[in-house]
PDB file of C-alpha atoms in Angstrom:
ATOM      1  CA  UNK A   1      -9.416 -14.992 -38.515  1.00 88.00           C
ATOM      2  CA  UNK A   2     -11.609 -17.695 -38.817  1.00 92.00           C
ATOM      3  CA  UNK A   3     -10.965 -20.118 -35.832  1.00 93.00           C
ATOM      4  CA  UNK A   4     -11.282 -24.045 -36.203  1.00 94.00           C
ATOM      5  CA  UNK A   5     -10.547 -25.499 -32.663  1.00 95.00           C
ATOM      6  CA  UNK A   6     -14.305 -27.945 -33.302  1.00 95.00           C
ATOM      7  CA  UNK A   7     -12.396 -29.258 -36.709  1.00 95.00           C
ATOM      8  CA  UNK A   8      -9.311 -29.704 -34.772  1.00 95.00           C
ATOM      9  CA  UNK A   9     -11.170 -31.150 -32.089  1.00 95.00           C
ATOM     10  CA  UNK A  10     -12.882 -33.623 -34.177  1.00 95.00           C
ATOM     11  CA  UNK A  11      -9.754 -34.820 -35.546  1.00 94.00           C
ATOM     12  CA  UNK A  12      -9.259 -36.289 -31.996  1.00 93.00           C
ATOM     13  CA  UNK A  13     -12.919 -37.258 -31.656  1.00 95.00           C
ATOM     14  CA  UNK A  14     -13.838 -34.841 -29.413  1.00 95.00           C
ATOM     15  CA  UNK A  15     -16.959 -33.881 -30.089  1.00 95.00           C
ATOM     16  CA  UNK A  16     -18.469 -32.144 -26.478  1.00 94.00           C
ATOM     17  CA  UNK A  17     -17.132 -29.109 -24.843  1.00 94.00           C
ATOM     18  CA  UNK A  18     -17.259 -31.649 -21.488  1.00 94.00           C
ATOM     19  CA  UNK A  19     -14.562 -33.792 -23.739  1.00 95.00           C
ATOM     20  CA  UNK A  20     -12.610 -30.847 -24.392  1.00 95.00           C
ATOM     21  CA  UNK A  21     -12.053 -30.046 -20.986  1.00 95.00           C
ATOM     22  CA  UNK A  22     -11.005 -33.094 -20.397  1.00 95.00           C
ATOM     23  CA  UNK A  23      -8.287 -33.277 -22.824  1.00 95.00           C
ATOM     24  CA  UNK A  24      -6.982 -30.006 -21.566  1.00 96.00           C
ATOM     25  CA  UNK A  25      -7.031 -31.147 -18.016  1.00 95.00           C
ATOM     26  CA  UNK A  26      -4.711 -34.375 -19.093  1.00 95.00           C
ATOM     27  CA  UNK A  27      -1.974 -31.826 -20.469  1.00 94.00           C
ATOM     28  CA  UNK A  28      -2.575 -29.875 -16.876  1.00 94.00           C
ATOM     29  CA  UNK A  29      -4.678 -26.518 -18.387  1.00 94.00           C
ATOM     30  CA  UNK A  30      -8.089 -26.408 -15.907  1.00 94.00           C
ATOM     31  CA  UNK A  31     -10.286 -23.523 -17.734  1.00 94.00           C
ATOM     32  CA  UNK A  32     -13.741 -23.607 -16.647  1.00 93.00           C
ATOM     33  CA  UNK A  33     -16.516 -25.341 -18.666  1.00 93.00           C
ATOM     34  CA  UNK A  34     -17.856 -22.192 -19.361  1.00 92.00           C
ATOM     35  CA  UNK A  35     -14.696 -20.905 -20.662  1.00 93.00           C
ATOM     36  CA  UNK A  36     -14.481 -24.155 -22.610  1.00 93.00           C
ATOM     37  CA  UNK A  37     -18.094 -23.952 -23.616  1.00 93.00           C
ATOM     38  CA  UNK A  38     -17.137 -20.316 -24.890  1.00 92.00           C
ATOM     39  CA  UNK A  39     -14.072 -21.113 -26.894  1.00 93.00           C
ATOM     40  CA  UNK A  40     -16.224 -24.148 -28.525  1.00 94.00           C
ATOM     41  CA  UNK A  41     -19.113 -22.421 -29.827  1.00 91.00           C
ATOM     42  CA  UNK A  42     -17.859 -18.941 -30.808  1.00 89.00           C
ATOM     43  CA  UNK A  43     -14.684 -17.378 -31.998  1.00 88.00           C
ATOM     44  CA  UNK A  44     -12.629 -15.569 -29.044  1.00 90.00           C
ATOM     45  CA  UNK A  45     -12.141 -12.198 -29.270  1.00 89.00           C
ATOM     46  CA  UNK A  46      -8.919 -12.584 -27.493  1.00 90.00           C
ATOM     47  CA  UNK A  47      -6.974 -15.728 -26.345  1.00 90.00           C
ATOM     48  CA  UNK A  48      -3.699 -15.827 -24.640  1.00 93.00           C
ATOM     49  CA  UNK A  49      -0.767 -16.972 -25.695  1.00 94.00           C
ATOM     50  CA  UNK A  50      -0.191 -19.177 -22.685  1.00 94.00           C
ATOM     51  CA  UNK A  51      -3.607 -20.346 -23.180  1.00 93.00           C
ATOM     52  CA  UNK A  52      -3.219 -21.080 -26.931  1.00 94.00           C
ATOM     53  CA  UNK A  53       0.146 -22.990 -26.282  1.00 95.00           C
ATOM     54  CA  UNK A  54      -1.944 -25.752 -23.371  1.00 95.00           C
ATOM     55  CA  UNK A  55      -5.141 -25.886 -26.244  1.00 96.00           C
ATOM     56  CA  UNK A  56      -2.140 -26.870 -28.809  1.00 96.00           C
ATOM     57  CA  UNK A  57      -0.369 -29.197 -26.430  1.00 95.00           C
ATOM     58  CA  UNK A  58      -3.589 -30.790 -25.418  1.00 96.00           C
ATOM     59  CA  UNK A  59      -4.833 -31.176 -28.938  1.00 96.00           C
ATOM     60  CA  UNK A  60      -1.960 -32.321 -30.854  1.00 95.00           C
ATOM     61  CA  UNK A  61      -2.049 -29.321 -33.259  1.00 95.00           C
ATOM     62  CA  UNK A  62      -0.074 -26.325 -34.052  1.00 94.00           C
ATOM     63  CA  UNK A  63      -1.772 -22.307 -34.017  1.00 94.00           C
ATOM     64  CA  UNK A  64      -1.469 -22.877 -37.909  1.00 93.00           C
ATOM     65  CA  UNK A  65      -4.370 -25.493 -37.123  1.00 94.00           C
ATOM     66  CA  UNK A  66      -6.652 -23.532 -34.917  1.00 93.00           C
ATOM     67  CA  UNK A  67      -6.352 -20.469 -36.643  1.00 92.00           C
ATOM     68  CA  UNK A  68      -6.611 -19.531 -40.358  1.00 90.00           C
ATOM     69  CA  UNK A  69      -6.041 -15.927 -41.648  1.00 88.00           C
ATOM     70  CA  UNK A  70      -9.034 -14.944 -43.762  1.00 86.00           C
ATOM     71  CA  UNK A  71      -8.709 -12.006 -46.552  1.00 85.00           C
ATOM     72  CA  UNK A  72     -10.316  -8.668 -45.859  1.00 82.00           C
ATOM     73  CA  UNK A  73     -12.964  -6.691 -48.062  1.00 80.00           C
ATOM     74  CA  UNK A  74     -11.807  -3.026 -48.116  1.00 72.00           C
ATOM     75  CA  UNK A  75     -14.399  -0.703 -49.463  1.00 68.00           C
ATOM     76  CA  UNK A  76     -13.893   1.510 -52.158  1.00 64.00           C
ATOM     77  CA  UNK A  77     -14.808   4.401 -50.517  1.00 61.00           C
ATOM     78  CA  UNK A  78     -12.272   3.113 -47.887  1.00 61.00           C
ATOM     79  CA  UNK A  79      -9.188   2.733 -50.555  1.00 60.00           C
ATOM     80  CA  UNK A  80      -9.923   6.499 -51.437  1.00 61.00           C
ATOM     81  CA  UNK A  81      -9.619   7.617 -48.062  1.00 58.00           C
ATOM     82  CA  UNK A  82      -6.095   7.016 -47.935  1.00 59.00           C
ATOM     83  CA  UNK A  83      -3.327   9.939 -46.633  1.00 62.00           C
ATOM     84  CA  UNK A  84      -1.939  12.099 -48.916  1.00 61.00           C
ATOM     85  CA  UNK A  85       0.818  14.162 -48.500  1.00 61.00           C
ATOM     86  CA  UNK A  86       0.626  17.910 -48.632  1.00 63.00           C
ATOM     87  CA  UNK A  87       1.801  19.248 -51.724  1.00 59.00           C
ATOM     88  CA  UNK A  88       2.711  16.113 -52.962  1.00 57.00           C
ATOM     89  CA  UNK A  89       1.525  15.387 -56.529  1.00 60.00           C
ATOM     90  CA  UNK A  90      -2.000  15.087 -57.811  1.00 58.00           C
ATOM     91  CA  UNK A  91      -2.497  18.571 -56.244  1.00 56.00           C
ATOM     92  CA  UNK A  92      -5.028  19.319 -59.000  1.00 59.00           C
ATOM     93  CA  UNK A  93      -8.039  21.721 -58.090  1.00 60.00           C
ATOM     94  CA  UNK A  94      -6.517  21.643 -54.473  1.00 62.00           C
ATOM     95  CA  UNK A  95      -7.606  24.548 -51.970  1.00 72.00           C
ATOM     96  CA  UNK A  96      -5.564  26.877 -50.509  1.00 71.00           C
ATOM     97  CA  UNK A  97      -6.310  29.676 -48.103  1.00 71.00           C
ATOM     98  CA  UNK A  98      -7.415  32.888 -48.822  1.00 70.00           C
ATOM     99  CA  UNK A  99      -6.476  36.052 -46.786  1.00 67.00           C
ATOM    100  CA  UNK A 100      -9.840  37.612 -44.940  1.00 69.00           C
ATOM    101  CA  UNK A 101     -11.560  40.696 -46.489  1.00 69.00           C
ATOM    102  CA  UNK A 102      -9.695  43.966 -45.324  1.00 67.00           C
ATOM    103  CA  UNK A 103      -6.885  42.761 -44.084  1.00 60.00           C
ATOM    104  CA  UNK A 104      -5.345  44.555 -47.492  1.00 62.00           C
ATOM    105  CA  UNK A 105      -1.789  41.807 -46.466  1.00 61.00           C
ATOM    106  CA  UNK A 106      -1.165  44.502 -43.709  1.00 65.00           C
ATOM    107  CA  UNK A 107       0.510  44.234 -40.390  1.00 69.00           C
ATOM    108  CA  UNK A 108      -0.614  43.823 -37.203  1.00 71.00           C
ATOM    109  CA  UNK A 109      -0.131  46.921 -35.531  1.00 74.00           C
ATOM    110  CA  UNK A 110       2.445  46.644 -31.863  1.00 76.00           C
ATOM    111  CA  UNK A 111       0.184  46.464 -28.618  1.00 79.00           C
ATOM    112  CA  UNK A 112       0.505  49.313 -26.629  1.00 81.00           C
ATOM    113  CA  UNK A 113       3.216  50.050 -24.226  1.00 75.00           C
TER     114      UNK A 113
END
């Protein structure tokens, strides 16, 4: 996710964290500076939802603003590594168990009374 909340910010010429938390205090959301200070200058590894409704409120935007989905790289080596089912096809040159020397497919013999 690649999180915009400066360009939204500067949309409203807001340009300081201390600005920020000013904005949110007008809409009635009282973070601390360093929590404001935190969300300006790095992308949160979590924010909640109540949270992200009073930064939306206070800034005049919607999530769709403040948050933009960004594509993934998958490695090859990571598309291979998908689940396969047993058995299921494409089976080719597939192992299967063999039965231990000796054993000759024989029986267990019964424990002893």
């Amino acid at each position: 996710m690649k999180w915009n909340l400066r360009w939204v910010a500067a949309r409203r010429d807001i340009w300081r964290p201390t600005q920020l938390l000013a904005a949110f205090q007008e809409v009635g959301f009282n973070p601390s500076l360093s929590k404001v200070a935190a969300l300006w200058s790095n992308k949160p590894i979590t924010v909640r939802l109540d949270d992200l409704d009073k930064i939306c409120t206070a800034l005049g935007c919607t999530v769709a603003d403040l948050m933009e989905a960004e594509p993934v790289e998958v490695a090859d080596s990571e598309r291979q590594a998908e689940p396969r089912a047993v058995g299921g096809e494409d089976t080719a040159g597939a192992i299967r168990p063999v039965p231990k020397p000796g054993s000759g497919g024989r029986r267990r013999s019964l424990p002893p009374n």
